[in-house]
Short mmCIF file of C-alpha atoms and ligand atoms in Angstrom, two decimals:
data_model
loop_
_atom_site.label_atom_id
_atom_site.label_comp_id
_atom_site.label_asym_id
_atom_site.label_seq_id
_atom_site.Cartn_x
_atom_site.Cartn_y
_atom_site.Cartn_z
CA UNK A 188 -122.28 -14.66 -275.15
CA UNK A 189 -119.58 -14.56 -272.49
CA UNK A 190 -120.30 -17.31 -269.64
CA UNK A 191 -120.24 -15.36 -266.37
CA UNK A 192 -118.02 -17.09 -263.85
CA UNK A 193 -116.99 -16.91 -259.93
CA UNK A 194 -113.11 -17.98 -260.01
CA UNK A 195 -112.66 -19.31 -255.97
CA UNK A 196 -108.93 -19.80 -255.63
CA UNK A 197 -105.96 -19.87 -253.42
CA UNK A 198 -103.21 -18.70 -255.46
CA UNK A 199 -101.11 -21.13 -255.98
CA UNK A 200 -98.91 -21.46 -259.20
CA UNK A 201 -101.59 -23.07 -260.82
CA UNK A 202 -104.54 -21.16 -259.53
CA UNK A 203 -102.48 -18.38 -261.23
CA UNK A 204 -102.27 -19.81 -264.75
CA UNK A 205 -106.10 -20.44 -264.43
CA UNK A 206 -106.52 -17.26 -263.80
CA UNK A 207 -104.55 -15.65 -266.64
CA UNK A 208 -106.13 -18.19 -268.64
CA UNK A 209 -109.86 -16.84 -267.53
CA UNK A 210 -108.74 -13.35 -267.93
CA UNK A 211 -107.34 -13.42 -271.55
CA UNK A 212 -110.59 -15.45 -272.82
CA UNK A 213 -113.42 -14.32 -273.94
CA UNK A 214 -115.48 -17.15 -273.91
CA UNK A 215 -115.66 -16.21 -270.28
CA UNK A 216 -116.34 -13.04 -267.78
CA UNK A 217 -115.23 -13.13 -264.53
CA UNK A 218 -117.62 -11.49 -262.60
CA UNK A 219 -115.30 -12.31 -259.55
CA UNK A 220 -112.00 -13.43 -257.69
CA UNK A 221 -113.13 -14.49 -254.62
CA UNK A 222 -109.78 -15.89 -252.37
CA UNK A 223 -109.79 -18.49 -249.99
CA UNK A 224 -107.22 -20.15 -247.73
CA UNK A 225 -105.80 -23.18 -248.94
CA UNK A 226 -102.20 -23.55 -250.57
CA UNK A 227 -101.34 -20.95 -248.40
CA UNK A 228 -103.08 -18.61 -245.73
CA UNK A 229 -105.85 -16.32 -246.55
CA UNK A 230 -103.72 -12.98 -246.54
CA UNK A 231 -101.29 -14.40 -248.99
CA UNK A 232 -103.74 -15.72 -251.30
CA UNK A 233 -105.79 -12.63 -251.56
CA UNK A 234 -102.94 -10.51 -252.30
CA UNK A 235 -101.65 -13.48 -255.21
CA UNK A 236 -104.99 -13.54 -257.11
CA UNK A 237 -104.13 -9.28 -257.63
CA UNK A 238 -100.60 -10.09 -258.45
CA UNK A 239 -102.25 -12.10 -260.93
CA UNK A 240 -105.15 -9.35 -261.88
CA UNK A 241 -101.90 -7.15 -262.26
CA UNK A 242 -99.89 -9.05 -264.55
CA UNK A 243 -102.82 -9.78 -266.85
CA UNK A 244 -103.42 -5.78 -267.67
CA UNK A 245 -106.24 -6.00 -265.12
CA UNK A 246 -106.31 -4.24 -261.97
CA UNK A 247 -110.17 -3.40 -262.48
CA UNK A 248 -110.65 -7.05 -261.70
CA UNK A 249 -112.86 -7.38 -257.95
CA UNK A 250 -110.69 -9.24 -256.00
CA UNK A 251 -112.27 -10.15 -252.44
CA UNK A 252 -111.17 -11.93 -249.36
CA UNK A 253 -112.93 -15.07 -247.80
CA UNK A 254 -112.80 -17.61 -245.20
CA UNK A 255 -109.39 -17.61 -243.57
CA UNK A 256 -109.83 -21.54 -242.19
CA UNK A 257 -112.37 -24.20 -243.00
CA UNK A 258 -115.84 -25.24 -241.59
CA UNK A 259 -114.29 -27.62 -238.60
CA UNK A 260 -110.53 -28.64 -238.99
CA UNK A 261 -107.34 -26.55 -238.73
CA UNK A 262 -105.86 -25.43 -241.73
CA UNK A 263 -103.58 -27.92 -243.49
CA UNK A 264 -101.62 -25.55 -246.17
CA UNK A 265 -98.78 -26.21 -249.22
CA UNK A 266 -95.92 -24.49 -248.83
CA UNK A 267 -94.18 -27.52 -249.73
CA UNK A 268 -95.63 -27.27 -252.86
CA UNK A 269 -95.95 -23.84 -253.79
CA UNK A 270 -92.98 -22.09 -251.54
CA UNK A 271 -93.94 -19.78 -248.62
CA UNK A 272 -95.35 -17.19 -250.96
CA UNK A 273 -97.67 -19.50 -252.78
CA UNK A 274 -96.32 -17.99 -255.80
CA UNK A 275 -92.61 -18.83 -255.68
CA UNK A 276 -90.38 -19.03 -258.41
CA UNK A 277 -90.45 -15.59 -259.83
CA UNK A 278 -89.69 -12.37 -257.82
CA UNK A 279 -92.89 -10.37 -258.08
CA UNK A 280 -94.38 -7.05 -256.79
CA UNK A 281 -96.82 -6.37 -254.39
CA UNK A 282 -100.22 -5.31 -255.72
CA UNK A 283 -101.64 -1.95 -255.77
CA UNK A 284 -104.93 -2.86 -256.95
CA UNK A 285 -107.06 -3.30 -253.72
CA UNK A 286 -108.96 -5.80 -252.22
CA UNK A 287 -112.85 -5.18 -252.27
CA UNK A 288 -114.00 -3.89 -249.27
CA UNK A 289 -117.00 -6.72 -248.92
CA UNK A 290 -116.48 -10.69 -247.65
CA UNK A 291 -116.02 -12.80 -250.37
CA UNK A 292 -119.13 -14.86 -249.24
CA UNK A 293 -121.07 -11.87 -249.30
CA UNK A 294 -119.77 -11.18 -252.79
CA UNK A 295 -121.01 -15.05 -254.06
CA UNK A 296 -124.24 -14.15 -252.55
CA UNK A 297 -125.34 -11.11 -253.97
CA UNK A 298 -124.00 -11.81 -257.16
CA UNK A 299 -126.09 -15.07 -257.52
CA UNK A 300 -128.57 -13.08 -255.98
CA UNK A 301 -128.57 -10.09 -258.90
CA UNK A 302 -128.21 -12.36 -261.66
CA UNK A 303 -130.63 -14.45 -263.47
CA UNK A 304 -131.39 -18.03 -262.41
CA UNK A 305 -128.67 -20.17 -263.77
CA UNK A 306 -126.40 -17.73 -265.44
CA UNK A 307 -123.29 -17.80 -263.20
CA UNK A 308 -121.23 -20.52 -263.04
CA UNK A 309 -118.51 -21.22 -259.74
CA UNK A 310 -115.23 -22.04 -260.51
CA UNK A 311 -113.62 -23.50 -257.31
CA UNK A 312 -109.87 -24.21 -257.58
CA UNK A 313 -109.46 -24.58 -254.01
CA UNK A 314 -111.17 -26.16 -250.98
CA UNK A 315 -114.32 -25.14 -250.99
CA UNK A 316 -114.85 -23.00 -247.72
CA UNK A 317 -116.20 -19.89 -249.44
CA UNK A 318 -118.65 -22.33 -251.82
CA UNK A 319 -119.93 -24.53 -248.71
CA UNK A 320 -120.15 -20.83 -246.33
CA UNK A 321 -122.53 -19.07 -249.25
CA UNK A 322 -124.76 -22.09 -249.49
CA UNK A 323 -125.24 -22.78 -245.82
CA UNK A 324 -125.45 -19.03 -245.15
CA UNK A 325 -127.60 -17.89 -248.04
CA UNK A 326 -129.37 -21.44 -249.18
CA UNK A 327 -131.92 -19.46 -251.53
CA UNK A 328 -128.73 -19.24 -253.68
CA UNK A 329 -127.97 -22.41 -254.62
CA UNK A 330 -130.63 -23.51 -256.79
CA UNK A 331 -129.56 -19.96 -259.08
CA UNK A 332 -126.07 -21.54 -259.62
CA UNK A 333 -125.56 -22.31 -263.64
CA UNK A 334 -122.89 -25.20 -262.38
CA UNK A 335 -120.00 -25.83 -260.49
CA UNK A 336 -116.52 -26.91 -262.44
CA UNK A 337 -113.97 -27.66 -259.77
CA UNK A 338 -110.60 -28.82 -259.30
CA UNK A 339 -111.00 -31.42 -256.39
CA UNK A 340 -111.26 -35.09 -255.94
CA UNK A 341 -109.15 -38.35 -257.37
CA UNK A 342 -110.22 -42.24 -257.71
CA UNK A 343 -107.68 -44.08 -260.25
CA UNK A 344 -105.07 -41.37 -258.73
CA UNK A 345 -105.92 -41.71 -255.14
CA UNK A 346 -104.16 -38.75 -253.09
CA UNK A 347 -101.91 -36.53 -253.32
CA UNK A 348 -101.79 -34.87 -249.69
CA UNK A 349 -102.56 -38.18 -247.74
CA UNK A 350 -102.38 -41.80 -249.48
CA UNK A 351 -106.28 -41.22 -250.49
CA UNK A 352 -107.21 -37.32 -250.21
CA UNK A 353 -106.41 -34.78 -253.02
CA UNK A 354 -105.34 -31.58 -251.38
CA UNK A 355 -108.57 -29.47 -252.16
CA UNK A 356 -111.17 -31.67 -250.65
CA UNK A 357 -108.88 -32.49 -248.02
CA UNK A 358 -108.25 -29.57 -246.45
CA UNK A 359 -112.14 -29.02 -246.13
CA UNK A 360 -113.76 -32.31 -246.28
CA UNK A 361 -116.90 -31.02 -244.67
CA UNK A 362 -117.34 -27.75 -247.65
CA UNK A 363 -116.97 -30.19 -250.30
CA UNK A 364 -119.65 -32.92 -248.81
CA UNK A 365 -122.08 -29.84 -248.54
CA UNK A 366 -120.84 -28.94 -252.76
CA UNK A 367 -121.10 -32.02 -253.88
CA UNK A 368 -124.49 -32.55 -252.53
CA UNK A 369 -126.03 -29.27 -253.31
CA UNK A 370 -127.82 -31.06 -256.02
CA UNK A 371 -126.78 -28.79 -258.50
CA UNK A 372 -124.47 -29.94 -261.57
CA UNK A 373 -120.96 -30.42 -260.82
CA UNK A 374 -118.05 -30.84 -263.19
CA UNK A 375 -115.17 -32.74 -261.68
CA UNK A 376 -111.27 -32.59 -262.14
CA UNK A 377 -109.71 -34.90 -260.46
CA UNK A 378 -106.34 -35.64 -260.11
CA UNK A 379 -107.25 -38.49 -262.80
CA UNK A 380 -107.13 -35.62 -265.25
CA UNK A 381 -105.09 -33.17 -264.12
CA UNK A 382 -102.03 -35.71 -263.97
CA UNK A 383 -102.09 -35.74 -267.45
CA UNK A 384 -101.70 -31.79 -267.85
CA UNK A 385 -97.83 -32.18 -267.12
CA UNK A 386 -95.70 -29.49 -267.94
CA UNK A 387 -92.96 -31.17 -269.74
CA UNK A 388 -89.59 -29.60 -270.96
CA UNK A 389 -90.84 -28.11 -274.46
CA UNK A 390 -94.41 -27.26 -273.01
CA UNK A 391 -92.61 -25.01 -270.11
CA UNK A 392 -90.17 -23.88 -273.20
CA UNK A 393 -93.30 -22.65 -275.35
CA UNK A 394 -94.53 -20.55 -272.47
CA UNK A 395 -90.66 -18.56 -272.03
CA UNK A 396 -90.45 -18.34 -275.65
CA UNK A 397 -93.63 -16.60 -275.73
CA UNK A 398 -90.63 -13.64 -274.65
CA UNK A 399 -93.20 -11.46 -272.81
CA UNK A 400 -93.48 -10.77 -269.10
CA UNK A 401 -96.71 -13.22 -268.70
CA UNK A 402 -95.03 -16.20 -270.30
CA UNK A 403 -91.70 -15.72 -268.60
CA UNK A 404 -93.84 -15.87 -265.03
CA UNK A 405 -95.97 -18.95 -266.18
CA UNK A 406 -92.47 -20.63 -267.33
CA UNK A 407 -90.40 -19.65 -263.69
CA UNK A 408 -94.28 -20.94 -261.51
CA UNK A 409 -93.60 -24.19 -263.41
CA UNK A 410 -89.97 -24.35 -263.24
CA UNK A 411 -90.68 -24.08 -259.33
CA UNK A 412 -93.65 -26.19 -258.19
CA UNK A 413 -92.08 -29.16 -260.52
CA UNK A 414 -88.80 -29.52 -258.55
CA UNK A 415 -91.42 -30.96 -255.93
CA UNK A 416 -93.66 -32.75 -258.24
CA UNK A 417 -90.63 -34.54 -260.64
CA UNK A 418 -89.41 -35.80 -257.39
CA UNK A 419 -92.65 -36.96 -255.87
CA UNK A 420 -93.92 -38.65 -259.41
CA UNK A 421 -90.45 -39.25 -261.66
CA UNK A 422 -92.73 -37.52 -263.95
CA UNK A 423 -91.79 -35.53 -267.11
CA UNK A 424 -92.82 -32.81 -264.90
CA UNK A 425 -95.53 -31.65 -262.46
CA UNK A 426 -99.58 -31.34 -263.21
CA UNK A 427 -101.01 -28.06 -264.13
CA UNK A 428 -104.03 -29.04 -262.02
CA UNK A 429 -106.18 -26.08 -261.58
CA UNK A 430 -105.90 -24.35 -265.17
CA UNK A 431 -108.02 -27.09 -266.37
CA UNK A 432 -111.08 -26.00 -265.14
CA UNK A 433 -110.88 -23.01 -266.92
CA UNK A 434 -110.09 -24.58 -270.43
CA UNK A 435 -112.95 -26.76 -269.75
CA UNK A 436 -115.45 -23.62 -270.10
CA UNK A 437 -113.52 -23.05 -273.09
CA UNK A 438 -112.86 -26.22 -275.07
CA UNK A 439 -114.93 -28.99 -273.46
CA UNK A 440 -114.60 -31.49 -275.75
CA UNK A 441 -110.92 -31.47 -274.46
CA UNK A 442 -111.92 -33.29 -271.65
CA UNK A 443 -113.58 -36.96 -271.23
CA UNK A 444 -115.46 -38.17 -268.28
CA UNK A 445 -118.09 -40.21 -266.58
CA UNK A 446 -121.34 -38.92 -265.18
CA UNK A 447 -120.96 -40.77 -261.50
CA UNK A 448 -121.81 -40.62 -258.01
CA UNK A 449 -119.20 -39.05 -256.07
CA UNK A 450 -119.32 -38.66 -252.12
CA UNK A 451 -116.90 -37.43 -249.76
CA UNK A 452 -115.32 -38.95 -246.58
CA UNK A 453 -115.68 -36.90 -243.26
CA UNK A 454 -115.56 -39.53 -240.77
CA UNK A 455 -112.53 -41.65 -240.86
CA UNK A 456 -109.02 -40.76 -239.58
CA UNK A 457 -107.45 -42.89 -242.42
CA UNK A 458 -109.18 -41.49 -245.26
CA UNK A 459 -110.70 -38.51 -244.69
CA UNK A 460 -111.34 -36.01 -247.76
CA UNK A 461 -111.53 -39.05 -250.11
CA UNK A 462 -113.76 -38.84 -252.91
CA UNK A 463 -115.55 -42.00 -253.12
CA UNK A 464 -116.54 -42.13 -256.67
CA UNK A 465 -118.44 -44.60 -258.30
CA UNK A 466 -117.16 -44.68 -261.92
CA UNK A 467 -118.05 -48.40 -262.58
CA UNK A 468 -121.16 -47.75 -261.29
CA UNK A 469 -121.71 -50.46 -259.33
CA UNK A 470 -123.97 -48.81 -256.34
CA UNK A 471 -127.63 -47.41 -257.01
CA UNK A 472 -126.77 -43.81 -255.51
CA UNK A 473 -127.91 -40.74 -257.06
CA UNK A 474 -125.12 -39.49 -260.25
CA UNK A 475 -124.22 -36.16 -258.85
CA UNK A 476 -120.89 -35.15 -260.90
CA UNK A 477 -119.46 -35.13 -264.13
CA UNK A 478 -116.30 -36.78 -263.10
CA UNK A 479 -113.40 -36.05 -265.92
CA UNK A 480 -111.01 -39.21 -266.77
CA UNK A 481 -108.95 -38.17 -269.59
CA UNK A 482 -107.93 -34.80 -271.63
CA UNK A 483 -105.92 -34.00 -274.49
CA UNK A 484 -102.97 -32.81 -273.36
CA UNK A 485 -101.64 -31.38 -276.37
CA UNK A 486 -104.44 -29.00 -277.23
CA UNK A 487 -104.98 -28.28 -273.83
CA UNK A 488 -101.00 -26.98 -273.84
CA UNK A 489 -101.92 -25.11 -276.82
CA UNK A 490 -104.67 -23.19 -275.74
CA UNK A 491 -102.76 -22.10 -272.59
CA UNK A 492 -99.79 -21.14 -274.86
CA UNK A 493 -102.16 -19.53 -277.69
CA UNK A 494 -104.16 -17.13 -274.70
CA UNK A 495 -101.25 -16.37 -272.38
CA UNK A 496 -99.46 -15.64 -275.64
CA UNK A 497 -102.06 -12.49 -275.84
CA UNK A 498 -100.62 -10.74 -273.07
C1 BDR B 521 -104.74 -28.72 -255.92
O1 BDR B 521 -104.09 -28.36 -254.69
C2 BDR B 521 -103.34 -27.20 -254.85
O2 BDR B 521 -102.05 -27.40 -254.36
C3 BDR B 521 -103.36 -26.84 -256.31
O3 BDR B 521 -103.43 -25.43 -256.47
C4 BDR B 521 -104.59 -27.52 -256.83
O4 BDR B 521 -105.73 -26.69 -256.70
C5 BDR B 521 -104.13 -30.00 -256.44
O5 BDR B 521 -104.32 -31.02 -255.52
CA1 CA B 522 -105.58 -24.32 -256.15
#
């Protein structure tokens, strides 16, 4: 059977492979795209994730609209990253599918609500506003979530939007603290695994030789957010961060990990949005998160390449 998911994005280049990836699987239904601001503002994101809907034969998809800036700070967004569009590279259409008419926190709510106890699974690939919003809103909810798999978080990697925050948890320090001690279980990929996803030179060319609209779009996203990346790293190219979330529902034995403690910094200036993560275990605090270490690249290219190649 299917595994019913909640994708929570902020479309993003990578967002939108992860989301073509959900869409074209059928290990997975997505019951919901809820948006959230992040990369870039709320607007922009919630029209991206129906671009994406769009381009995957999918316009029946319910897209829905969520918090526009997160539970205390001001919101710290990517354009440097992603271009002002969120999506840049490619020169795409506006939507015409429309965007639900209900809150996207609403939406988490009375879908976890309707469904059986532990049968829906959230799939964050942003910061996690909308998550953190539902549970302190609605907190009956929260012991009815299946699990969380996120894209969030670093320890061997550090940062990637200040010397020790990754960009998701960063931007909403305070959502993810509230996620990540919800107490239910949380699958972690950090920038320690997602680093490894790099879209090299023949891993972009497998996607454009793919010759159909979808692969073309992956190929010119990744041609664009790795100018930035290549630079940053002198990588082989940039990480496909969020899209492994997705192939972890799929192929989990892909991935490798640690079951740790992981907290998250709200206090300090210097470090704020860190994920403190105790992967040598050398504290007695509660294990909260499967935190992933390590993937196999390879397959993990080839299942992207395989699904997008069915649109
Ligand atoms: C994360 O931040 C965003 O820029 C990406 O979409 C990804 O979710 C990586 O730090
Ligand atoms: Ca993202």
């Amino acid at each position: 059977m299917a595994r019913k998911i909640i994708i929570d994005t902020d479309p993003g280049q990578d967002d939108a492979v992860a989301i073509l990836l959900a869409l074209t699987s059928p290990e997975v239904e997505v019951l919901g795209i809820t948006a959230v601001a992040g990369n870039v503002p709320l607007e922009l994101t919630a029209k991206n994730a129906r671009i994406v809907c769009e381009l995957a034969g999918r316009p029946d998809v319910k897209v829905f609209a969520g918090c526009d800036r997160p539970l205390r700070h001001a919101l710290v967004t990517a354009e440097h990253v992603h271009g002002k569009t969120g999506l840049d590279g490619p020169r795409l259409a506006d939507p015409v599918m429309p965007l639900q008419p209900e809150h996207a926190v609403d939406f988490i709510i009375d879908t976890l609500r309707a469904e059986p106890t532990g049968t829906v699974t959230l799939c964050p690939l942003g910061p996690l506003t909308n998550i953190a919003t539902a549970f302190e809103k609605a907190p009956d909810i929260v012991g009815k979530v299946q699990e969380i798999v996120l894209m969030g978080g670093a320890y061997f990697q550090v940062g990637n939007i200040t010397p020790a925050a990754e960009f998701n948890i960063y931007v909403d320090p305070e959502a993810a603290d509230i996620v990540f001690k919800s107490g239910r279980p949380i699958t972690v990929m950090p920038l320690d695994v997602t680093h490894k996803a790099l879209t090299t030179a023949p891993r972009v060319q497998a996607f454009r030789d793919l010759g159909s609209k979808a692969g073309t779009m992956v190929a010119e996203w990744t041609d664009f957010f790795e100018r930035f990346d290549k630079e940053k790293y002198g990588s082989a190219g940039a990480p496909l961060h969020d899209p492994c979330v997705i192939a972890y529902l799929i192929r989990p034995d892909l991935f490798q990990g640690h079951h740790v403690n992981v907290e998250i910094e709200t206090q300090s200036d210097l470090t704020r949005g860190m994920t403190v993560a105790d992967w040598w275990g050398v504290t007695d605090r509660a294990k909260n998160a499967m935190f992933m270490g390590d993937l196999d690249a390879d397959g993990f290219f080839a299942l992207l390449v395989e699904r997008i190649g069915r649109l």
